[in-house]
Amino acid sequence: MIVIMKPGAAEESVKAVISYIESNGLTAHLSQGKEVTIIGVVGDKTRLSTENLTVYKDVDRIVPVTESYKLANKKFHPEPTRVKAGNVVIGPDTMTIMAGPCAVETEEQLMCIARAVKDAGASILRGGAYKPRTSPYSFQGLEEEGLRYMKRAGEETGLATICEVVSLDAIEAAVKYVDMIQIGARNMQNFILLREAGRSGLPVLLKRGLCATIDEWLNAAEYIMSEGNPNVVLCERGIRTFETATRNTLDISAVPVMKEKTHLPIIVDPSHSTGSYKYVPSMAKAAVACGADGLMIEVHNDPAHALSDGPQSLTFAHFDQLTRELAPFCSLAGRSFQIKSEGKA
Ligand code: PEP
Ligand code: MN
């Protein structure tokens, strides 16, 4: 449930409500908006007398929250959340572009991609060091060595960095090298991994599972948040449908649906959702137009020889052209987006 305080409620009144909630063994989450203060209650509600709560000074009303996810729920926290990864803020005012190779292959490869995506306007470098491939015989990633290259590339370019983690060991290693961790589609309901990501102290990008509903996805976010980590960003990356013309089906409507249900930022991955570089630009523009807070795009110096996901990777020229074409969409959507190179915006 949430307790909505009267506009201009006194600080002592808010404190009194919180202490009543806590004295009953429940947890209170304070959300202080410009006008209204909301206190979210998490825990066993049968331990609390709602009627008693209503007699507290400055309490306006009590609203039940029927959804099983609470901390991720917009009712708990009406203001949009801003998540910081390194020096980048992902949220409602900006367009954050995460770009880079599917997999970190060599240090030289990563460095040259990092410079190119930075020049074209990306602010976060992506690169997989642990690759959960469909086939066990496919390239599985450089693991900790790949994370080291990510750190160096981040230091050299000033880009923030993000890397997928697939195990508890990978989280332990990632904490030493990158600014943000990613939970991939295949691990969206790996609840032990989600809890551990919640304890890592790093912001988490949570990709939608291949067959996950919006509700299941939000509950996965709740696992991370319930460990005390509020810094979760959602990523729509396409779902399995009967359609085979694209690798997955981009559920673009997930963006406005999520905007209604949660305060967490949501970004779109047009690369994994379409599986083809040809469709990435149009889907990227659609994502910006429908309110996404960012994009994750695969870029490679030589897609034909990429060790993974070459067909969906953009060349440097394609990525550069895309960011220039995206600029007017970003400004129409009211989001700041800076292309670094002079004269290109
Ligand atoms: C990735 O981003 O490298 C990846 C494997 O994506 P997904 O988990 O969405 O398949
Ligand atoms: Mn990939």
Tab-separated table of C-alpha atoms and ligand atoms in Angstrom:
chain	number	residue	atom	x	y	z
A	1	MET	CA	0.000	0.000	0.000
A	2	ILE	CA	1.010	3.637	-0.215
A	3	VAL	CA	0.298	6.401	2.246
A	4	ILE	CA	-0.333	9.714	0.529
A	5	MET	CA	0.373	12.694	2.755
A	6	LYS	CA	-1.525	15.988	2.479
A	7	PRO	CA	0.184	18.675	0.369
A	8	GLY	CA	2.691	20.516	2.552
A	9	ALA	CA	2.639	17.822	5.271
A	10	ALA	CA	4.984	18.605	8.151
A	11	GLU	CA	8.248	16.696	8.412
A	12	GLU	CA	7.303	15.444	11.913
A	13	SER	CA	4.059	13.991	10.543
A	14	VAL	CA	5.975	12.100	7.849
A	15	LYS	CA	8.454	10.821	10.433
A	16	ALA	CA	5.648	9.680	12.725
A	17	VAL	CA	4.004	7.652	9.947
A	18	ILE	CA	7.334	6.062	8.992
A	19	SER	CA	8.081	5.106	12.551
A	20	TYR	CA	4.603	3.590	12.979
A	21	ILE	CA	5.160	1.493	9.830
A	22	GLU	CA	8.615	0.378	10.969
A	23	SER	CA	7.486	-0.406	14.504
A	24	ASN	CA	5.113	-2.945	12.935
A	25	GLY	CA	7.990	-4.738	11.212
A	26	LEU	CA	7.399	-3.308	7.740
A	27	THR	CA	9.653	-1.176	5.549
A	28	ALA	CA	8.803	2.391	4.549
A	29	HIS	CA	10.020	3.956	1.288
A	30	LEU	CA	9.809	7.699	1.118
A	31	SER	CA	9.157	9.499	-2.168
A	32	GLN	CA	9.209	13.239	-1.772
A	33	GLY	CA	7.730	14.965	-4.824
A	34	LYS	CA	7.461	18.708	-5.392
A	35	GLU	CA	3.876	18.787	-4.133
A	36	VAL	CA	3.079	15.512	-2.491
A	37	THR	CA	4.930	13.125	-0.212
A	38	ILE	CA	4.249	9.418	-0.653
A	39	ILE	CA	5.283	6.652	1.719
A	40	GLY	CA	5.385	3.177	0.201
A	41	VAL	CA	4.914	0.238	2.544
A	42	VAL	CA	6.593	-3.098	1.858
A	43	GLY	CA	6.077	-6.228	3.900
A	44	ASP	CA	3.312	-8.267	5.483
A	45	LYS	CA	0.343	-5.871	5.440
A	46	THR	CA	-1.637	-7.961	7.899
A	47	ARG	CA	0.732	-6.629	10.570
A	48	LEU	CA	-0.499	-3.100	10.057
A	49	SER	CA	-3.781	-1.465	10.940
A	50	THR	CA	-4.713	0.739	8.007
A	51	GLU	CA	-7.400	2.415	10.071
A	52	ASN	CA	-4.889	3.476	12.698
A	53	LEU	CA	-2.718	4.963	9.976
A	54	THR	CA	-5.509	7.205	8.721
A	55	VAL	CA	-5.727	8.996	12.071
A	56	TYR	CA	-2.111	10.148	11.860
A	57	LYS	CA	-1.732	13.872	11.322
A	58	ASP	CA	-1.366	15.032	7.697
A	59	VAL	CA	-2.271	11.632	6.223
A	60	ASP	CA	-4.489	12.246	3.201
A	61	ARG	CA	-5.362	8.703	2.119
A	62	ILE	CA	-4.200	5.104	1.862
A	63	VAL	CA	-4.091	3.435	-1.538
A	64	PRO	CA	-3.626	-0.327	-1.897
A	65	VAL	CA	-0.990	-1.492	-4.380
A	66	THR	CA	-2.264	-4.706	-5.858
A	67	GLU	CA	0.711	-5.419	-8.125
A	68	SER	CA	3.316	-7.792	-6.689
A	69	TYR	CA	6.147	-5.414	-7.568
A	70	LYS	CA	6.272	-2.475	-5.189
A	71	LEU	CA	9.630	-0.680	-5.359
A	72	ALA	CA	9.539	-0.674	-9.157
A	73	ASN	CA	5.929	0.527	-9.128
A	74	LYS	CA	5.149	4.047	-10.279
A	75	LYS	CA	2.546	4.316	-7.518
A	76	PHE	CA	5.398	4.097	-5.012
A	77	HIS	CA	7.538	6.651	-6.783
A	78	PRO	CA	5.673	8.879	-9.250
A	79	GLU	CA	8.755	10.877	-10.333
A	80	PRO	CA	10.884	9.271	-13.064
A	81	THR	CA	14.088	7.796	-11.714
A	82	ARG	CA	17.457	8.913	-13.029
A	83	VAL	CA	20.143	6.235	-13.000
A	84	LYS	CA	23.795	7.203	-12.999
A	85	ALA	CA	26.368	4.990	-14.722
A	86	GLY	CA	29.840	6.473	-14.349
A	87	ASN	CA	29.240	10.122	-15.242
A	88	VAL	CA	26.230	9.422	-17.472
A	89	VAL	CA	22.677	10.021	-16.280
A	90	ILE	CA	19.991	7.834	-17.844
A	91	GLY	CA	16.567	9.370	-17.437
A	92	PRO	CA	13.795	11.564	-18.819
A	93	ASP	CA	15.855	14.535	-20.035
A	94	THR	CA	18.553	12.829	-22.056
A	95	MET	CA	19.004	10.279	-24.823
A	96	THR	CA	21.643	7.811	-23.723
A	97	ILE	CA	23.263	5.775	-26.448
A	98	MET	CA	25.102	2.620	-25.442
A	99	ALA	CA	27.080	1.237	-28.353
A	100	GLY	CA	29.879	-1.192	-29.045
A	101	PRO	CA	30.602	-4.710	-30.171
A	102	CYS	CA	28.512	-7.705	-29.243
A	103	ALA	CA	31.681	-9.325	-27.891
A	104	VAL	CA	35.028	-7.909	-26.851
A	105	GLU	CA	37.409	-9.681	-29.225
A	106	THR	CA	40.804	-7.980	-28.908
A	107	GLU	CA	42.064	-4.851	-27.186
A	108	GLU	CA	42.729	-3.138	-30.546
A	109	GLN	CA	39.240	-3.989	-31.816
A	110	LEU	CA	37.612	-2.576	-28.687
A	111	MET	CA	39.722	0.600	-28.673
A	112	CYS	CA	38.949	1.444	-32.266
A	113	ILE	CA	35.214	0.795	-31.791
A	114	ALA	CA	35.203	2.843	-28.577
A	115	ARG	CA	36.721	5.866	-30.339
A	116	ALA	CA	34.296	5.583	-33.259
A	117	VAL	CA	31.138	5.309	-31.156
A	118	LYS	CA	32.244	8.145	-28.926
A	119	ASP	CA	32.819	10.369	-31.969
A	120	ALA	CA	29.333	9.574	-33.208
A	121	GLY	CA	27.606	10.467	-29.931
A	122	ALA	CA	27.501	7.349	-27.731
A	123	SER	CA	28.097	7.954	-24.039
A	124	ILE	CA	28.329	4.347	-22.824
A	125	LEU	CA	30.526	1.632	-24.330
A	126	ARG	CA	28.983	-1.821	-24.445
A	127	GLY	CA	30.975	-5.003	-24.953
A	128	GLY	CA	30.388	-8.597	-23.920
A	129	ALA	CA	33.158	-10.347	-22.020
A	130	TYR	CA	30.932	-13.274	-20.997
A	131	LYS	CA	28.800	-14.414	-23.900
A	132	PRO	CA	25.804	-16.664	-23.198
A	133	ARG	CA	25.721	-18.155	-26.714
A	134	THR	CA	22.996	-20.413	-28.012
A	135	SER	CA	25.607	-23.024	-28.963
A	136	PRO	CA	28.283	-24.107	-26.466
A	137	TYR	CA	30.751	-24.278	-29.387
A	138	SER	CA	30.398	-20.578	-30.273
A	139	PHE	CA	32.841	-17.957	-28.950
A	140	GLN	CA	32.132	-17.585	-25.220
A	141	GLY	CA	33.990	-14.329	-24.540
A	142	LEU	CA	37.360	-13.255	-23.102
A	143	GLU	CA	35.970	-13.100	-19.550
A	144	GLU	CA	38.110	-11.078	-17.096
A	145	GLU	CA	40.636	-10.159	-19.802
A	146	GLY	CA	37.762	-8.614	-21.769
A	147	LEU	CA	36.697	-6.628	-18.699
A	148	ARG	CA	40.239	-5.233	-18.428
A	149	TYR	CA	40.058	-4.005	-22.012
A	150	MET	CA	36.682	-2.412	-21.259
A	151	LYS	CA	38.188	-0.505	-18.355
A	152	ARG	CA	41.099	0.732	-20.480
A	153	ALA	CA	38.781	1.758	-23.307
A	154	GLY	CA	36.602	3.643	-20.832
A	155	GLU	CA	39.607	5.420	-19.342
A	156	GLU	CA	40.998	6.384	-22.712
A	157	THR	CA	37.769	7.692	-24.232
A	158	GLY	CA	35.916	8.929	-21.147
A	159	LEU	CA	32.973	6.671	-22.022
A	160	ALA	CA	31.140	4.886	-19.218
A	161	THR	CA	31.166	1.101	-19.641
A	162	ILE	CA	28.649	-1.730	-19.437
A	163	CYS	CA	29.189	-5.480	-19.567
A	164	GLU	CA	26.884	-8.471	-19.236
A	165	VAL	CA	27.323	-10.767	-16.243
A	166	VAL	CA	26.248	-14.402	-16.294
A	167	SER	CA	27.409	-15.712	-12.933
A	168	LEU	CA	28.248	-14.615	-9.405
A	169	ASP	CA	31.973	-14.774	-10.267
A	170	ALA	CA	31.386	-12.512	-13.245
A	171	ILE	CA	29.665	-9.952	-10.999
A	172	GLU	CA	32.607	-10.017	-8.596
A	173	ALA	CA	34.985	-9.385	-11.479
A	174	ALA	CA	32.803	-6.752	-13.185
A	175	VAL	CA	32.659	-4.601	-10.051
A	176	LYS	CA	36.417	-4.013	-10.460
A	177	TYR	CA	36.274	-2.908	-14.092
A	178	VAL	CA	32.977	-1.496	-15.373
A	179	ASP	CA	30.426	1.202	-14.461
A	180	MET	CA	27.237	-0.775	-15.071
A	181	ILE	CA	26.312	-4.443	-15.351
A	182	GLN	CA	23.822	-6.045	-17.686
A	183	ILE	CA	21.574	-9.010	-16.990
A	184	GLY	CA	20.842	-10.598	-20.349
A	185	ALA	CA	17.544	-11.869	-21.701
A	186	ARG	CA	18.451	-15.478	-20.944
A	187	ASN	CA	19.064	-14.691	-17.286
A	188	MET	CA	16.130	-12.380	-16.621
A	189	GLN	CA	14.592	-14.920	-14.261
A	190	ASN	CA	17.822	-16.181	-12.735
A	191	PHE	CA	16.720	-14.989	-9.324
A	192	ILE	CA	19.990	-15.752	-7.542
A	193	LEU	CA	21.862	-13.695	-10.120
A	194	LEU	CA	19.310	-10.872	-9.815
A	195	ARG	CA	19.709	-10.726	-6.041
A	196	GLU	CA	23.484	-10.718	-6.376
A	197	ALA	CA	23.257	-7.902	-8.950
A	198	GLY	CA	21.178	-6.047	-6.379
A	199	ARG	CA	23.995	-6.387	-3.858
A	200	SER	CA	26.767	-5.443	-6.302
A	201	GLY	CA	26.430	-1.700	-5.759
A	202	LEU	CA	26.535	-1.119	-9.541
A	203	PRO	CA	23.634	0.131	-11.657
A	204	VAL	CA	21.967	-2.716	-13.541
A	205	LEU	CA	20.574	-2.905	-17.067
A	206	LEU	CA	17.871	-5.569	-17.020
A	207	LYS	CA	17.002	-6.973	-20.422
A	208	ARG	CA	13.576	-8.441	-21.060
A	209	GLY	CA	13.487	-12.240	-21.194
A	210	LEU	CA	12.791	-13.845	-24.568
A	211	CYS	CA	9.322	-14.936	-23.467
A	212	ALA	CA	8.759	-12.687	-20.475
A	213	THR	CA	5.606	-10.699	-19.855
A	214	ILE	CA	5.792	-7.106	-18.678
A	215	ASP	CA	4.756	-8.260	-15.200
A	216	GLU	CA	7.465	-10.916	-15.001
A	217	TRP	CA	10.017	-8.368	-16.154
A	218	LEU	CA	8.964	-5.877	-13.478
A	219	ASN	CA	9.113	-8.579	-10.831
A	220	ALA	CA	12.658	-9.363	-11.972
A	221	ALA	CA	13.514	-5.681	-11.449
A	222	GLU	CA	11.927	-5.942	-8.002
A	223	TYR	CA	14.381	-8.747	-7.103
A	224	ILE	CA	17.287	-6.392	-7.772
A	225	MET	CA	15.666	-3.443	-6.001
A	226	SER	CA	14.629	-5.474	-2.964
A	227	GLU	CA	18.343	-5.944	-2.234
A	228	GLY	CA	18.653	-2.197	-1.765
A	229	ASN	CA	19.693	-1.259	-5.310
A	230	PRO	CA	17.333	1.332	-6.826
A	231	ASN	CA	19.493	1.828	-9.929
A	232	VAL	CA	17.793	-0.376	-12.483
A	233	VAL	CA	17.287	0.415	-16.164
A	234	LEU	CA	15.000	-1.788	-18.278
A	235	CYS	CA	15.865	-2.809	-21.843
A	236	GLU	CA	13.313	-3.992	-24.406
A	237	ARG	CA	15.224	-6.286	-26.786
A	238	GLY	CA	12.465	-8.116	-28.622
A	239	ILE	CA	10.421	-11.161	-27.730
A	240	ARG	CA	9.716	-14.526	-29.336
A	241	THR	CA	6.663	-14.593	-31.563
A	242	PHE	CA	5.569	-16.728	-34.521
A	243	GLU	CA	7.246	-14.224	-36.868
A	244	THR	CA	10.567	-15.343	-38.307
A	245	ALA	CA	11.388	-12.460	-40.682
A	246	THR	CA	13.210	-10.745	-37.831
A	247	ARG	CA	15.320	-12.402	-35.116
A	248	ASN	CA	12.791	-11.363	-32.463
A	249	THR	CA	9.763	-9.084	-32.505
A	250	LEU	CA	10.444	-5.646	-31.064
A	251	ASP	CA	7.614	-4.933	-28.645
A	252	ILE	CA	7.745	-1.177	-29.077
A	253	SER	CA	4.548	-0.781	-27.063
A	254	ALA	CA	6.491	-2.024	-24.029
A	255	VAL	CA	7.943	1.494	-23.803
A	256	PRO	CA	4.701	3.417	-23.168
A	257	VAL	CA	3.342	0.526	-21.091
A	258	MET	CA	6.412	0.640	-18.860
A	259	LYS	CA	6.211	4.431	-18.622
A	260	GLU	CA	2.762	3.929	-17.129
A	261	LYS	CA	3.708	1.158	-14.715
A	262	THR	CA	7.160	2.085	-13.466
A	263	HIS	CA	9.413	5.031	-12.689
A	264	LEU	CA	12.495	3.151	-13.944
A	265	PRO	CA	14.129	4.299	-17.192
A	266	ILE	CA	13.619	2.105	-20.247
A	267	ILE	CA	15.871	1.784	-23.262
A	268	VAL	CA	15.476	-0.165	-26.522
A	269	ASP	CA	17.908	-2.538	-28.229
A	270	PRO	CA	17.083	-2.489	-31.956
A	271	SER	CA	20.034	-4.811	-32.738
A	272	HIS	CA	19.001	-7.987	-30.900
A	273	SER	CA	15.325	-7.363	-31.573
A	274	THR	CA	15.672	-7.278	-35.365
A	275	GLY	CA	18.853	-9.282	-35.955
A	276	SER	CA	19.657	-7.232	-39.060
A	277	TYR	CA	21.636	-4.012	-39.419
A	278	LYS	CA	19.156	-2.883	-42.095
A	279	TYR	CA	16.289	-2.518	-39.633
A	280	VAL	CA	18.248	-0.939	-36.788
A	281	PRO	CA	17.896	2.727	-37.879
A	282	SER	CA	14.110	2.684	-38.282
A	283	MET	CA	13.566	0.862	-34.990
A	284	ALA	CA	15.967	3.235	-33.213
A	285	LYS	CA	13.945	6.212	-34.441
A	286	ALA	CA	10.686	4.546	-33.412
A	287	ALA	CA	12.127	3.989	-29.937
A	288	VAL	CA	13.071	7.641	-29.516
A	289	ALA	CA	9.700	8.757	-30.857
A	290	CYS	CA	7.744	6.624	-28.398
A	291	GLY	CA	9.588	7.844	-25.310
A	292	ALA	CA	12.569	5.549	-24.741
A	293	ASP	CA	15.300	6.951	-22.498
A	294	GLY	CA	18.103	5.402	-24.509
A	295	LEU	CA	19.290	2.878	-27.044
A	296	MET	CA	21.679	-0.042	-27.050
A	297	ILE	CA	23.221	-0.628	-30.470
A	298	GLU	CA	25.815	-3.115	-31.670
A	299	VAL	CA	28.632	-1.579	-33.711
A	300	HIS	CA	31.631	-3.395	-35.211
A	301	ASN	CA	34.711	-2.326	-37.169
A	302	ASP	CA	34.320	-5.341	-39.464
A	303	PRO	CA	30.859	-6.943	-39.126
A	304	ALA	CA	31.641	-9.617	-41.728
A	305	HIS	CA	34.328	-11.033	-39.448
A	306	ALA	CA	32.669	-10.392	-36.066
A	307	LEU	CA	32.897	-13.316	-33.650
A	308	SER	CA	29.251	-12.805	-32.748
A	309	ASP	CA	26.203	-10.995	-34.103
A	310	GLY	CA	27.900	-9.600	-37.215
A	311	PRO	CA	24.676	-9.462	-39.289
A	312	GLN	CA	23.039	-7.036	-36.858
A	313	SER	CA	26.108	-4.880	-36.205
A	314	LEU	CA	26.372	-1.421	-37.731
A	315	THR	CA	29.577	-0.292	-39.406
A	316	PHE	CA	31.105	2.976	-38.155
A	317	ALA	CA	29.669	4.815	-41.169
A	318	HIS	CA	26.176	3.438	-40.565
A	319	PHE	CA	26.306	4.274	-36.876
A	320	ASP	CA	27.525	7.780	-37.581
A	321	GLN	CA	24.740	8.330	-40.080
A	322	LEU	CA	22.189	6.950	-37.633
A	323	THR	CA	23.142	9.274	-34.790
A	324	ARG	CA	22.924	12.250	-37.127
A	325	GLU	CA	19.481	11.137	-38.278
A	326	LEU	CA	18.424	10.590	-34.662
A	327	ALA	CA	19.286	14.108	-33.542
A	328	PRO	CA	16.013	15.759	-34.728
A	329	PHE	CA	13.963	12.908	-33.201
A	330	CYS	CA	15.720	13.508	-29.879
A	331	SER	CA	15.053	17.206	-29.956
A	332	LEU	CA	11.365	16.636	-30.818
A	333	ALA	CA	11.175	14.219	-27.885
A	334	GLY	CA	12.610	16.960	-25.643
A	335	ARG	CA	15.818	15.120	-24.917
A	336	SER	CA	19.320	16.453	-25.044
A	337	PHE	CA	21.700	14.486	-27.203
A	338	GLN	CA	25.111	15.735	-28.108
A	339	ILE	CA	26.976	14.490	-31.136
A	340	LYS	CA	30.613	15.077	-30.323
A	341	SER	CA	32.047	15.727	-33.788
A	342	GLU	CA	31.710	19.315	-34.969
A	343	GLY	CA	29.214	20.198	-37.640
A	344	LYS	CA	27.440	16.879	-37.698
A	345	ALA	CA	24.310	17.566	-35.663
B	1	PEP	C1	23.817	-8.725	-25.530
B	1	PEP	O1	23.380	-7.585	-25.333
B	1	PEP	O2	24.999	-8.953	-25.777
B	1	PEP	C2	22.893	-9.879	-25.508
B	1	PEP	C3	23.336	-11.134	-25.469
B	1	PEP	O3	21.599	-9.513	-25.564
B	1	PEP	P1	20.284	-10.328	-25.102
B	1	PEP	O4	20.533	-10.777	-23.698
B	1	PEP	O5	19.228	-9.298	-25.238
B	1	PEP	O6	20.134	-11.475	-26.063
B	2	MN	MN	24.899	-9.532	-29.456
